[in-house]
PDB file as gemmi writes it, atoms N, CA and C in Angstrom:
CRYST1    1.000    1.000    1.000  90.00  90.00  90.00 P 1                      
ATOM      1  N   UNK A   1     119.404  96.747 182.989  1.00  0.00           N  
ATOM      2  CA  UNK A   1     120.057  96.333 181.923  1.00  0.00           C  
ATOM      3  C   UNK A   1     121.125  97.783 181.798  1.00  0.00           C  
ATOM      4  N   UNK A   2     122.236  97.038 181.360  1.00  0.00           N  
ATOM      5  CA  UNK A   2     123.464  98.279 181.152  1.00  0.00           C  
ATOM      6  C   UNK A   2     123.726  98.197 179.591  1.00  0.00           C  
ATOM      7  N   UNK A   3     123.896  99.287 178.940  1.00  0.00           N  
ATOM      8  CA  UNK A   3     124.391  99.419 177.507  1.00  0.00           C  
ATOM      9  C   UNK A   3     125.606 100.289 177.654  1.00  0.00           C  
ATOM     10  N   UNK A   4     126.350  99.867 176.970  1.00  0.00           N  
ATOM     11  CA  UNK A   4     127.809 100.440 176.599  1.00  0.00           C  
ATOM     12  C   UNK A   4     127.743 100.600 175.314  1.00  0.00           C  
ATOM     13  N   UNK A   5     127.847 101.899 174.575  1.00  0.00           N  
ATOM     14  CA  UNK A   5     128.189 102.405 173.004  1.00  0.00           C  
ATOM     15  C   UNK A   5     129.569 102.565 172.726  1.00  0.00           C  
ATOM     16  N   UNK A   6     129.853 102.296 171.786  1.00  0.00           N  
ATOM     17  CA  UNK A   6     131.166 102.835 171.381  1.00  0.00           C  
ATOM     18  C   UNK A   6     131.228 102.985 169.933  1.00  0.00           C  
ATOM     19  N   UNK A   7     132.620 103.723 169.372  1.00  0.00           N  
ATOM     20  CA  UNK A   7     132.412 103.823 168.003  1.00  0.00           C  
ATOM     21  C   UNK A   7     132.166 105.167 167.254  1.00  0.00           C  
ATOM     22  N   UNK A   8     131.730 105.829 167.996  1.00  0.00           N  
ATOM     23  CA  UNK A   8     131.542 107.072 167.422  1.00  0.00           C  
ATOM     24  C   UNK A   8     132.816 107.941 166.823  1.00  0.00           C  
ATOM     25  N   UNK A   9     133.006 109.037 166.155  1.00  0.00           N  
ATOM     26  CA  UNK A   9     133.980 110.059 165.813  1.00  0.00           C  
ATOM     27  C   UNK A   9     133.703 110.919 164.947  1.00  0.00           C  
ATOM     28  N   UNK A  10     134.595 111.519 164.376  1.00  0.00           N  
ATOM     29  CA  UNK A  10     134.385 112.642 163.443  1.00  0.00           C  
ATOM     30  C   UNK A  10     135.201 112.049 161.878  1.00  0.00           C  
ATOM     31  N   UNK A  11     134.146 112.093 160.918  1.00  0.00           N  
ATOM     32  CA  UNK A  11     134.463 111.746 159.791  1.00  0.00           C  
ATOM     33  C   UNK A  11     134.205 112.676 158.714  1.00  0.00           C  
ATOM     34  N   UNK A  12     134.436 112.313 157.236  1.00  0.00           N  
ATOM     35  CA  UNK A  12     134.283 112.851 156.199  1.00  0.00           C  
ATOM     36  C   UNK A  12     133.095 112.532 155.469  1.00  0.00           C  
ATOM     37  N   UNK A  13     132.061 113.346 154.988  1.00  0.00           N  
ATOM     38  CA  UNK A  13     130.955 113.008 153.810  1.00  0.00           C  
ATOM     39  C   UNK A  13     131.224 111.462 153.221  1.00  0.00           C  
ATOM     40  N   UNK A  14     130.568 110.757 153.010  1.00  0.00           N  
ATOM     41  CA  UNK A  14     130.778 109.531 152.156  1.00  0.00           C  
ATOM     42  C   UNK A  14     131.409 108.531 152.824  1.00  0.00           C  
ATOM     43  N   UNK A  15     132.115 108.821 153.891  1.00  0.00           N  
ATOM     44  CA  UNK A  15     132.771 107.884 154.759  1.00  0.00           C  
ATOM     45  C   UNK A  15     132.213 106.911 155.643  1.00  0.00           C  
ATOM     46  N   UNK A  16     132.423 105.679 156.277  1.00  0.00           N  
ATOM     47  CA  UNK A  16     131.883 104.718 157.068  1.00  0.00           C  
ATOM     48  C   UNK A  16     132.471 104.607 158.447  1.00  0.00           C  
ATOM     49  N   UNK A  17     131.468 104.225 159.185  1.00  0.00           N  
ATOM     50  CA  UNK A  17     131.629 104.545 160.721  1.00  0.00           C  
ATOM     51  C   UNK A  17     131.104 103.323 161.176  1.00  0.00           C  
ATOM     52  N   UNK A  18     131.437 102.710 162.367  1.00  0.00           N  
ATOM     53  CA  UNK A  18     130.791 101.113 162.914  1.00  0.00           C  
ATOM     54  C   UNK A  18     130.355 101.880 164.385  1.00  0.00           C  
ATOM     55  N   UNK A  19     129.138 101.601 165.050  1.00  0.00           N  
ATOM     56  CA  UNK A  19     128.836 101.637 166.396  1.00  0.00           C  
ATOM     57  C   UNK A  19     128.876 100.347 167.002  1.00  0.00           C  
ATOM     58  N   UNK A  20     129.162 100.270 167.914  1.00  0.00           N  
ATOM     59  CA  UNK A  20     128.769  99.051 168.593  1.00  0.00           C  
ATOM     60  C   UNK A  20     128.153  99.140 170.117  1.00  0.00           C  
ATOM     61  N   UNK A  21     127.370  98.419 170.623  1.00  0.00           N  
ATOM     62  CA  UNK A  21     126.408  98.518 171.956  1.00  0.00           C  
ATOM     63  C   UNK A  21     126.511  97.283 172.480  1.00  0.00           C  
ATOM     64  N   UNK A  22     127.156  97.238 173.726  1.00  0.00           N  
ATOM     65  CA  UNK A  22     127.125  95.934 174.643  1.00  0.00           C  
ATOM     66  C   UNK A  22     125.930  96.023 175.495  1.00  0.00           C  
ATOM     67  N   UNK A  23     125.147  94.868 175.729  1.00  0.00           N  
ATOM     68  CA  UNK A  23     124.351  94.600 176.962  1.00  0.00           C  
ATOM     69  C   UNK A  23     124.938  93.768 177.768  1.00  0.00           C  
ATOM     70  N   UNK A  24     124.456  94.418 179.434  1.00  0.00           N  
ATOM     71  CA  UNK A  24     124.826  93.542 180.492  1.00  0.00           C  
ATOM     72  C   UNK A  24     123.779  93.781 181.467  1.00  0.00           C  
ATOM     73  N   UNK A  25     123.929  92.736 181.932  1.00  0.00           N  
ATOM     74  CA  UNK A  25     122.728  92.872 183.125  1.00  0.00           C  
ATOM     75  C   UNK A  25     121.483  91.748 183.174  1.00  0.00           C  
ATOM     76  N   UNK A  26     120.502  92.280 183.137  1.00  0.00           N  
ATOM     77  CA  UNK A  26     119.156  91.312 183.246  1.00  0.00           C  
ATOM     78  C   UNK A  26     118.761  91.309 181.936  1.00  0.00           C  
ATOM     79  N   UNK A  27     119.688  90.772 180.921  1.00  0.00           N  
ATOM     80  CA  UNK A  27     119.313  90.987 179.355  1.00  0.00           C  
ATOM     81  C   UNK A  27     118.228  90.253 178.955  1.00  0.00           C  
ATOM     82  N   UNK A  28     117.646  89.369 179.881  1.00  0.00           N  
ATOM     83  CA  UNK A  28     116.522  88.471 179.595  1.00  0.00           C  
ATOM     84  C   UNK A  28     115.219  89.545 179.519  1.00  0.00           C  
ATOM     85  N   UNK A  29     115.306  90.840 179.981  1.00  0.00           N  
ATOM     86  CA  UNK A  29     114.325  91.424 179.470  1.00  0.00           C  
ATOM     87  C   UNK A  29     114.167  92.272 178.010  1.00  0.00           C  
ATOM     88  N   UNK A  30     115.146  91.818 177.514  1.00  0.00           N  
ATOM     89  CA  UNK A  30     115.144  92.584 176.160  1.00  0.00           C  
ATOM     90  C   UNK A  30     114.295  91.910 174.969  1.00  0.00           C  
ATOM     91  N   UNK A  31     113.412  92.478 174.261  1.00  0.00           N  
ATOM     92  CA  UNK A  31     112.951  91.940 173.172  1.00  0.00           C  
ATOM     93  C   UNK A  31     113.315  92.688 172.142  1.00  0.00           C  
ATOM     94  N   UNK A  32     113.995  93.903 172.310  1.00  0.00           N  
ATOM     95  CA  UNK A  32     114.401  94.702 170.875  1.00  0.00           C  
ATOM     96  C   UNK A  32     115.544  95.549 171.180  1.00  0.00           C  
ATOM     97  N   UNK A  33     116.464  95.761 170.501  1.00  0.00           N  
ATOM     98  CA  UNK A  33     117.706  96.455 171.042  1.00  0.00           C  
ATOM     99  C   UNK A  33     117.644  97.455 169.588  1.00  0.00           C  
ATOM    100  N   UNK A  34     118.193  98.556 169.738  1.00  0.00           N  
ATOM    101  CA  UNK A  34     118.201  99.566 168.329  1.00  0.00           C  
ATOM    102  C   UNK A  34     119.140 100.959 168.930  1.00  0.00           C  
ATOM    103  N   UNK A  35     118.829 101.734 167.933  1.00  0.00           N  
ATOM    104  CA  UNK A  35     119.608 102.923 167.983  1.00  0.00           C  
ATOM    105  C   UNK A  35     118.759 104.155 168.084  1.00  0.00           C  
ATOM    106  N   UNK A  36     118.826 105.511 168.469  1.00  0.00           N  
ATOM    107  CA  UNK A  36     118.163 106.664 168.097  1.00  0.00           C  
ATOM    108  C   UNK A  36     119.125 107.640 168.229  1.00  0.00           C  
ATOM    109  N   UNK A  37     119.022 108.977 167.928  1.00  0.00           N  
ATOM    110  CA  UNK A  37     119.900 109.825 167.488  1.00  0.00           C  
ATOM    111  C   UNK A  37     119.319 111.177 167.787  1.00  0.00           C  
ATOM    112  N   UNK A  38     120.110 111.849 168.138  1.00  0.00           N  
ATOM    113  CA  UNK A  38     119.474 113.228 168.478  1.00  0.00           C  
ATOM    114  C   UNK A  38     120.438 114.253 167.961  1.00  0.00           C  
ATOM    115  N   UNK A  39     119.898 115.363 167.506  1.00  0.00           N  
ATOM    116  CA  UNK A  39     120.896 116.572 167.248  1.00  0.00           C  
ATOM    117  C   UNK A  39     120.701 118.112 167.911  1.00  0.00           C  
ATOM    118  N   UNK A  40     121.248 118.557 168.158  1.00  0.00           N  
ATOM    119  CA  UNK A  40     120.714 119.783 169.122  1.00  0.00           C  
ATOM    120  C   UNK A  40     119.889 120.423 168.231  1.00  0.00           C  
ATOM    121  N   UNK A  41     118.789 120.874 168.892  1.00  0.00           N  
ATOM    122  CA  UNK A  41     117.890 121.749 168.300  1.00  0.00           C  
ATOM    123  C   UNK A  41     116.493 120.985 167.872  1.00  0.00           C  
ATOM    124  N   UNK A  42     117.042 119.474 167.557  1.00  0.00           N  
ATOM    125  CA  UNK A  42     116.105 118.725 166.958  1.00  0.00           C  
ATOM    126  C   UNK A  42     115.453 117.405 167.814  1.00  0.00           C  
ATOM    127  N   UNK A  43     114.317 116.917 167.155  1.00  0.00           N  
ATOM    128  CA  UNK A  43     113.901 115.748 167.904  1.00  0.00           C  
ATOM    129  C   UNK A  43     114.712 114.497 167.820  1.00  0.00           C  
ATOM    130  N   UNK A  44     114.358 113.805 168.887  1.00  0.00           N  
ATOM    131  CA  UNK A  44     114.662 112.685 168.832  1.00  0.00           C  
ATOM    132  C   UNK A  44     114.531 111.761 167.432  1.00  0.00           C  
ATOM    133  N   UNK A  45     115.325 110.881 167.011  1.00  0.00           N  
ATOM    134  CA  UNK A  45     114.891 110.405 165.853  1.00  0.00           C  
ATOM    135  C   UNK A  45     115.403 108.817 165.673  1.00  0.00           C  
ATOM    136  N   UNK A  46     114.203 108.015 165.298  1.00  0.00           N  
ATOM    137  CA  UNK A  46     114.451 106.441 165.453  1.00  0.00           C  
ATOM    138  C   UNK A  46     115.653 106.452 164.187  1.00  0.00           C  
ATOM    139  N   UNK A  47     116.703 105.452 164.532  1.00  0.00           N  
ATOM    140  CA  UNK A  47     117.481 105.120 163.607  1.00  0.00           C  
ATOM    141  C   UNK A  47     117.772 103.681 163.014  1.00  0.00           C  
ATOM    142  N   UNK A  48     117.383 102.864 163.865  1.00  0.00           N  
ATOM    143  CA  UNK A  48     117.080 101.318 163.636  1.00  0.00           C  
ATOM    144  C   UNK A  48     116.890 100.605 164.532  1.00  0.00           C  
ATOM    145  N   UNK A  49     116.427  99.274 164.451  1.00  0.00           N  
ATOM    146  CA  UNK A  49     116.262  98.500 165.540  1.00  0.00           C  
ATOM    147  C   UNK A  49     116.174  96.859 165.133  1.00  0.00           C  
ATOM    148  N   UNK A  50     116.409  95.929 166.030  1.00  0.00           N  
ATOM    149  CA  UNK A  50     116.481  94.734 165.680  1.00  0.00           C  
ATOM    150  C   UNK A  50     115.591  93.900 167.087  1.00  0.00           C  
ATOM    151  N   UNK A  51     114.930  93.087 166.757  1.00  0.00           N  
ATOM    152  CA  UNK A  51     114.276  92.021 167.718  1.00  0.00           C  
ATOM    153  C   UNK A  51     115.185  90.773 168.100  1.00  0.00           C  
ATOM    154  N   UNK A  52     115.346  90.554 169.079  1.00  0.00           N  
ATOM    155  CA  UNK A  52     116.214  89.504 169.517  1.00  0.00           C  
ATOM    156  C   UNK A  52     115.787  87.787 169.304  1.00  0.00           C  
ATOM    157  N   UNK A  53     114.451  87.814 169.280  1.00  0.00           N  
ATOM    158  CA  UNK A  53     113.977  86.482 169.312  1.00  0.00           C  
ATOM    159  C   UNK A  53     113.824  86.003 167.732  1.00  0.00           C  
ATOM    160  N   UNK A  54     113.790  86.798 166.589  1.00  0.00           N  
ATOM    161  CA  UNK A  54     113.679  86.520 165.174  1.00  0.00           C  
ATOM    162  C   UNK A  54     114.480  87.499 164.657  1.00  0.00           C  
ATOM    163  N   UNK A  55     115.277  88.394 164.830  1.00  0.00           N  
ATOM    164  CA  UNK A  55     116.236  89.207 164.085  1.00  0.00           C  
ATOM    165  C   UNK A  55     115.601  89.950 163.128  1.00  0.00           C  
ATOM    166  N   UNK A  56     114.197  90.596 163.406  1.00  0.00           N  
ATOM    167  CA  UNK A  56     113.551  91.367 162.370  1.00  0.00           C  
ATOM    168  C   UNK A  56     114.074  92.786 162.927  1.00  0.00           C  
ATOM    169  N   UNK A  57     114.265  93.372 161.526  1.00  0.00           N  
ATOM    170  CA  UNK A  57     115.039  94.491 161.541  1.00  0.00           C  
ATOM    171  C   UNK A  57     114.264  95.711 160.999  1.00  0.00           C  
ATOM    172  N   UNK A  58     114.433  97.000 161.369  1.00  0.00           N  
ATOM    173  CA  UNK A  58     113.727  97.873 160.945  1.00  0.00           C  
ATOM    174  C   UNK A  58     114.564  99.245 161.038  1.00  0.00           C  
ATOM    175  N   UNK A  59     114.272 100.359 160.069  1.00  0.00           N  
ATOM    176  CA  UNK A  59     115.008 101.414 159.945  1.00  0.00           C  
ATOM    177  C   UNK A  59     114.220 102.713 159.842  1.00  0.00           C  
ATOM    178  N   UNK A  60     114.783 103.782 160.360  1.00  0.00           N  
ATOM    179  CA  UNK A  60     114.388 105.086 159.835  1.00  0.00           C  
ATOM    180  C   UNK A  60     114.286 105.497 158.415  1.00  0.00           C  
ATOM    181  N   UNK A  61     113.633 105.987 157.950  1.00  0.00           N  
ATOM    182  CA  UNK A  61     113.832 106.379 156.412  1.00  0.00           C  
ATOM    183  C   UNK A  61     114.641 107.274 155.993  1.00  0.00           C  
ATOM    184  N   UNK A  62     115.287 108.008 156.930  1.00  0.00           N  
ATOM    185  CA  UNK A  62     116.520 108.899 156.436  1.00  0.00           C  
ATOM    186  C   UNK A  62     117.823 108.186 156.503  1.00  0.00           C  
ATOM    187  N   UNK A  63     117.766 106.689 156.754  1.00  0.00           N  
ATOM    188  CA  UNK A  63     118.736 105.807 156.865  1.00  0.00           C  
ATOM    189  C   UNK A  63     118.970 104.635 155.791  1.00  0.00           C  
ATOM    190  N   UNK A  64     117.611 104.287 155.438  1.00  0.00           N  
ATOM    191  CA  UNK A  64     117.587 102.862 154.738  1.00  0.00           C  
ATOM    192  C   UNK A  64     118.290 103.104 153.657  1.00  0.00           C  
ATOM    193  N   UNK A  65     118.727 101.717 153.401  1.00  0.00           N  
ATOM    194  CA  UNK A  65     119.896 101.701 152.222  1.00  0.00           C  
ATOM    195  C   UNK A  65     120.997 101.961 152.536  1.00  0.00           C  
ATOM    196  N   UNK A  66     121.411 102.593 153.609  1.00  0.00           N  
ATOM    197  CA  UNK A  66     123.086 103.355 153.895  1.00  0.00           C  
ATOM    198  C   UNK A  66     123.437 102.692 155.270  1.00  0.00           C  
ATOM    199  N   UNK A  67     122.601 102.352 156.256  1.00  0.00           N  
ATOM    200  CA  UNK A  67     122.753 102.072 157.548  1.00  0.00           C  
ATOM    201  C   UNK A  67     122.528 100.597 157.696  1.00  0.00           C  
ATOM    202  N   UNK A  68     123.023  99.412 158.460  1.00  0.00           N  
ATOM    203  CA  UNK A  68     122.802  98.274 158.658  1.00  0.00           C  
ATOM    204  C   UNK A  68     122.997  97.759 160.201  1.00  0.00           C  
ATOM    205  N   UNK A  69     121.844  97.793 160.630  1.00  0.00           N  
ATOM    206  CA  UNK A  69     121.916  97.013 161.918  1.00  0.00           C  
ATOM    207  C   UNK A  69     122.000  95.281 162.196  1.00  0.00           C  
ATOM    208  N   UNK A  70     122.958  95.120 163.056  1.00  0.00           N  
ATOM    209  CA  UNK A  70     123.384  93.366 162.939  1.00  0.00           C  
ATOM    210  C   UNK A  70     123.498  93.129 164.611  1.00  0.00           C  
ATOM    211  N   UNK A  71     123.704  91.915 164.946  1.00  0.00           N  
ATOM    212  CA  UNK A  71     124.106  91.770 166.215  1.00  0.00           C  
ATOM    213  C   UNK A  71     125.507  90.554 165.839  1.00  0.00           C  
ATOM    214  N   UNK A  72     126.277  91.522 166.554  1.00  0.00           N  
ATOM    215  CA  UNK A  72     127.976  90.553 166.504  1.00  0.00           C  
ATOM    216  C   UNK A  72     127.894  89.543 167.465  1.00  0.00           C  
ATOM    217  N   UNK A  73     127.016  89.300 168.445  1.00  0.00           N  
ATOM    218  CA  UNK A  73     127.139  88.075 169.159  1.00  0.00           C  
ATOM    219  C   UNK A  73     125.502  88.393 170.158  1.00  0.00           C  
ATOM    220  N   UNK A  74     125.753  87.305 171.036  1.00  0.00           N  
ATOM    221  CA  UNK A  74     124.346  87.570 172.055  1.00  0.00           C  
ATOM    222  C   UNK A  74     123.952  88.905 172.370  1.00  0.00           C  
ATOM    223  N   UNK A  75     124.924  89.296 172.773  1.00  0.00           N  
ATOM    224  CA  UNK A  75     124.472  90.640 173.654  1.00  0.00           C  
ATOM    225  C   UNK A  75     125.042  92.021 172.907  1.00  0.00           C  
ATOM    226  N   UNK A  76     125.763  92.031 171.749  1.00  0.00           N  
ATOM    227  CA  UNK A  76     126.367  93.069 171.245  1.00  0.00           C  
ATOM    228  C   UNK A  76     125.532  93.625 169.903  1.00  0.00           C  
ATOM    229  N   UNK A  77     125.193  94.617 169.695  1.00  0.00           N  
ATOM    230  CA  UNK A  77     124.268  95.250 168.661  1.00  0.00           C  
ATOM    231  C   UNK A  77     125.425  96.212 167.984  1.00  0.00           C  
ATOM    232  N   UNK A  78     125.299  95.740 166.333  1.00  0.00           N  
ATOM    233  CA  UNK A  78     126.382  97.032 165.872  1.00  0.00           C  
ATOM    234  C   UNK A  78     125.427  97.661 164.781  1.00  0.00           C  
ATOM    235  N   UNK A  79     125.891  98.991 164.667  1.00  0.00           N  
ATOM    236  CA  UNK A  79     125.457  99.924 163.408  1.00  0.00           C  
ATOM    237  C   UNK A  79     126.249 100.226 162.455  1.00  0.00           C  
ATOM    238  N   UNK A  80     126.407  99.487 161.456  1.00  0.00           N  
ATOM    239  CA  UNK A  80     127.144  99.809 160.171  1.00  0.00           C  
ATOM    240  C   UNK A  80     126.758 101.224 159.433  1.00  0.00           C  
ATOM    241  N   UNK A  81     127.712 102.235 159.487  1.00  0.00           N  
ATOM    242  CA  UNK A  81     126.633 103.393 158.666  1.00  0.00           C  
ATOM    243  C   UNK A  81     127.755 103.909 157.691  1.00  0.00           C  
ATOM    244  N   UNK A  82     127.112 103.515 156.295  1.00  0.00           N  
ATOM    245  CA  UNK A  82     127.997 104.066 154.940  1.00  0.00           C  
ATOM    246  C   UNK A  82     127.298 104.896 154.554  1.00  0.00           C  
ATOM    247  N   UNK A  83     128.071 105.533 153.890  1.00  0.00           N  
ATOM    248  CA  UNK A  83     127.827 106.968 152.619  1.00  0.00           C  
ATOM    249  C   UNK A  83     127.234 107.877 153.687  1.00  0.00           C  
ATOM    250  N   UNK A  84     127.700 108.188 154.755  1.00  0.00           N  
ATOM    251  CA  UNK A  84     127.581 109.145 155.864  1.00  0.00           C  
ATOM    252  C   UNK A  84     127.737 110.600 155.519  1.00  0.00           C  
ATOM    253  N   UNK A  85     126.553 111.034 155.651  1.00  0.00           N  
ATOM    254  CA  UNK A  85     126.052 112.425 154.943  1.00  0.00           C  
ATOM    255  C   UNK A  85     126.437 113.843 156.562  1.00  0.00           C  
ATOM    256  N   UNK A  86     126.428 114.935 156.118  1.00  0.00           N  
ATOM    257  CA  UNK A  86     126.430 115.990 157.487  1.00  0.00           C  
ATOM    258  C   UNK A  86     125.326 115.892 158.011  1.00  0.00           C  
ATOM    259  N   UNK A  87     124.035 115.895 157.493  1.00  0.00           N  
ATOM    260  CA  UNK A  87     123.087 115.284 158.244  1.00  0.00           C  
ATOM    261  C   UNK A  87     122.809 114.359 159.574  1.00  0.00           C  
ATOM    262  N   UNK A  88     123.536 113.687 158.984  1.00  0.00           N  
ATOM    263  CA  UNK A  88     123.465 112.246 160.189  1.00  0.00           C  
ATOM    264  C   UNK A  88     124.255 112.673 161.231  1.00  0.00           C  
ATOM    265  N   UNK A  89     124.777 113.866 161.528  1.00  0.00           N  
ATOM    266  CA  UNK A  89     125.406 114.363 162.646  1.00  0.00           C  
ATOM    267  C   UNK A  89     124.656 114.431 163.876  1.00  0.00           C  
ATOM    268  N   UNK A  90     125.168 113.893 164.768  1.00  0.00           N  
ATOM    269  CA  UNK A  90     124.174 113.801 166.278  1.00  0.00           C  
ATOM    270  C   UNK A  90     124.844 112.515 167.128  1.00  0.00           C  
ATOM    271  N   UNK A  91     124.181 112.823 168.210  1.00  0.00           N  
ATOM    272  CA  UNK A  91     124.451 112.135 169.360  1.00  0.00           C  
ATOM    273  C   UNK A  91     123.583 110.762 169.133  1.00  0.00           C  
ATOM    274  N   UNK A  92     124.278 109.635 169.078  1.00  0.00           N  
ATOM    275  CA  UNK A  92     123.671 108.038 168.852  1.00  0.00           C  
ATOM    276  C   UNK A  92     123.609 107.660 170.294  1.00  0.00           C  
ATOM    277  N   UNK A  93     122.553 106.971 170.392  1.00  0.00           N  
ATOM    278  CA  UNK A  93     122.362 106.231 171.765  1.00  0.00           C  
ATOM    279  C   UNK A  93     121.655 104.948 171.615  1.00  0.00           C  
ATOM    280  N   UNK A  94     122.196 104.161 172.009  1.00  0.00           N  
ATOM    281  CA  UNK A  94     121.792 102.777 172.175  1.00  0.00           C  
ATOM    282  C   UNK A  94     120.329 102.381 172.960  1.00  0.00           C  
ATOM    283  N   UNK A  95     119.838 101.406 172.578  1.00  0.00           N  
ATOM    284  CA  UNK A  95     118.327 101.299 173.466  1.00  0.00           C  
ATOM    285  C   UNK A  95     118.024 100.283 173.376  1.00  0.00           C  
ATOM    286  N   UNK A  96     117.195  99.798 174.404  1.00  0.00           N  
ATOM    287  CA  UNK A  96     116.735  98.597 174.609  1.00  0.00           C  
ATOM    288  C   UNK A  96     115.150  98.196 175.287  1.00  0.00           C  
ATOM    289  N   UNK A  97     114.482  97.456 175.276  1.00  0.00           N  
ATOM    290  CA  UNK A  97     113.082  97.428 175.430  1.00  0.00           C  
ATOM    291  C   UNK A  97     112.562  95.962 175.132  1.00  0.00           C  
ATOM    292  N   UNK A  98     111.679  95.999 176.027  1.00  0.00           N  
ATOM    293  CA  UNK A  98     110.789  94.901 175.727  1.00  0.00           C  
ATOM    294  C   UNK A  98     109.418  95.308 174.706  1.00  0.00           C  
ATOM    295  N   UNK A  99     109.173  96.425 174.495  1.00  0.00           N  
ATOM    296  CA  UNK A  99     108.503  96.920 173.827  1.00  0.00           C  
ATOM    297  C   UNK A  99     108.914  97.588 172.291  1.00  0.00           C  
ATOM    298  N   UNK A 100     108.901  96.910 171.200  1.00  0.00           N  
ATOM    299  CA  UNK A 100     109.410  97.828 169.898  1.00  0.00           C  
ATOM    300  C   UNK A 100     108.653  98.944 169.623  1.00  0.00           C  
ATOM    301  N   UNK A 101     107.731  99.245 169.686  1.00  0.00           N  
ATOM    302  CA  UNK A 101     106.724 100.478 169.426  1.00  0.00           C  
ATOM    303  C   UNK A 101     107.521 101.456 170.332  1.00  0.00           C  
ATOM    304  N   UNK A 102     107.744 100.969 171.814  1.00  0.00           N  
ATOM    305  CA  UNK A 102     107.915 102.025 172.510  1.00  0.00           C  
ATOM    306  C   UNK A 102     109.387 102.421 172.090  1.00  0.00           C  
ATOM    307  N   UNK A 103     110.624 101.396 171.849  1.00  0.00           N  
ATOM    308  CA  UNK A 103     111.694 101.885 171.369  1.00  0.00           C  
ATOM    309  C   UNK A 103     111.350 102.844 169.992  1.00  0.00           C  
ATOM    310  N   UNK A 104     110.866 102.745 169.385  1.00  0.00           N  
ATOM    311  CA  UNK A 104     110.747 103.349 167.766  1.00  0.00           C  
ATOM    312  C   UNK A 104     110.129 104.552 168.088  1.00  0.00           C  
ATOM    313  N   UNK A 105     109.106 104.980 168.961  1.00  0.00           N  
ATOM    314  CA  UNK A 105     108.124 106.084 169.011  1.00  0.00           C  
ATOM    315  C   UNK A 105     108.308 106.900 170.438  1.00  0.00           C  
ATOM    316  N   UNK A 106     108.843 106.289 171.403  1.00  0.00           N  
ATOM    317  CA  UNK A 106     108.983 107.051 172.933  1.00  0.00           C  
ATOM    318  C   UNK A 106     110.311 106.699 173.341  1.00  0.00           C  
ATOM    319  N   UNK A 107     110.300 107.219 174.943  1.00  0.00           N  
ATOM    320  CA  UNK A 107     111.386 106.722 175.209  1.00  0.00           C  
ATOM    321  C   UNK A 107     111.741 105.691 176.026  1.00  0.00           C  
ATOM    322  N   UNK A 108     112.871 104.819 175.365  1.00  0.00           N  
ATOM    323  CA  UNK A 108     112.856 103.332 175.567  1.00  0.00           C  
ATOM    324  C   UNK A 108     113.260 103.276 177.007  1.00  0.00           C  
ATOM    325  N   UNK A 109     112.908 101.866 177.372  1.00  0.00           N  
ATOM    326  CA  UNK A 109     113.231 101.562 178.900  1.00  0.00           C  
ATOM    327  C   UNK A 109     114.785 101.740 179.468  1.00  0.00           C  
ATOM    328  N   UNK A 110     115.284 101.231 178.482  1.00  0.00           N  
ATOM    329  CA  UNK A 110     116.812 101.268 178.720  1.00  0.00           C  
ATOM    330  C   UNK A 110     117.452 101.979 177.362  1.00  0.00           C  
ATOM    331  N   UNK A 111     118.308 103.089 178.106  1.00  0.00           N  
ATOM    332  CA  UNK A 111     119.120 103.592 177.302  1.00  0.00           C  
ATOM    333  C   UNK A 111     120.457 103.760 177.527  1.00  0.00           C  
ATOM    334  N   UNK A 112     121.619 103.986 176.681  1.00  0.00           N  
ATOM    335  CA  UNK A 112     122.875 104.013 177.220  1.00  0.00           C  
ATOM    336  C   UNK A 112     123.442 105.569 177.359  1.00  0.00           C  
ATOM    337  N   UNK A 113     124.531 105.451 177.276  1.00  0.00           N  
ATOM    338  CA  UNK A 113     125.253 106.607 177.142  1.00  0.00           C  
ATOM    339  C   UNK A 113     125.180 107.180 175.597  1.00  0.00           C  
ATOM    340  N   UNK A 114     125.501 108.393 175.267  1.00  0.00           N  
ATOM    341  CA  UNK A 114     125.682 108.435 173.962  1.00  0.00           C  
ATOM    342  C   UNK A 114     126.621 108.504 173.326  1.00  0.00           C  
ATOM    343  N   UNK A 115     127.087 108.329 172.291  1.00  0.00           N  
ATOM    344  CA  UNK A 115     128.347 108.425 171.567  1.00  0.00           C  
ATOM    345  C   UNK A 115     128.350 109.399 170.099  1.00  0.00           C  
ATOM    346  N   UNK A 116     128.989 110.363 170.033  1.00  0.00           N  
ATOM    347  CA  UNK A 116     129.057 111.364 169.089  1.00  0.00           C  
ATOM    348  C   UNK A 116     129.231 110.889 167.634  1.00  0.00           C  
ATOM    349  N   UNK A 117     128.754 111.255 166.931  1.00  0.00           N  
ATOM    350  CA  UNK A 117     129.093 111.049 165.358  1.00  0.00           C  
ATOM    351  C   UNK A 117     128.832 112.295 164.527  1.00  0.00           C  
ATOM    352  N   UNK A 118     130.281 112.846 164.138  1.00  0.00           N  
ATOM    353  CA  UNK A 118     130.378 113.983 163.313  1.00  0.00           C  
ATOM    354  C   UNK A 118     130.664 113.751 162.051  1.00  0.00           C  
ATOM    355  N   UNK A 119     129.957 114.187 160.784  1.00  0.00           N  
ATOM    356  CA  UNK A 119     130.129 113.991 159.739  1.00  0.00           C  
ATOM    357  C   UNK A 119     130.361 115.625 159.115  1.00  0.00           C  
ATOM    358  N   UNK A 120     131.603 115.738 158.520  1.00  0.00           N  
ATOM    359  CA  UNK A 120     132.029 116.757 158.028  1.00  0.00           C  
ATOM    360  C   UNK A 120     132.054 117.309 156.561  1.00  0.00           C  
ATOM    361  N   UNK A 121     131.622 118.023 155.982  1.00  0.00           N  
ATOM    362  CA  UNK A 121     131.153 118.157 154.616  1.00  0.00           C  
ATOM    363  C   UNK A 121     132.544 118.307 153.649  1.00  0.00           C  
TER     364      UNK A 121                                                      
END                                                                             
């Protein structure tokens, strides 16, 4: 499975940004896709995930109510980020796995390259 993320950038606090992730290859191996982020000197943080079979969504506590995960088409995942805060600054990684718990709490089976999101105050 290959994951291609796009959409990062530099924005101001309060702005919105949308990230996309296109999956290709052996996508039949995917049960869940999502995003996690990592800032310099900080631990990896789960952001959001969505199961492919029944579109169940889950969010990290720090982004609930501000971020929305969805599927744009069969193989593209979208993360709409609203009301961005400086603490959202991080490298965001698209991820996919057969195991939703592993995607959320451990290193996912598939991970795309990161896309940088920087939020200025």
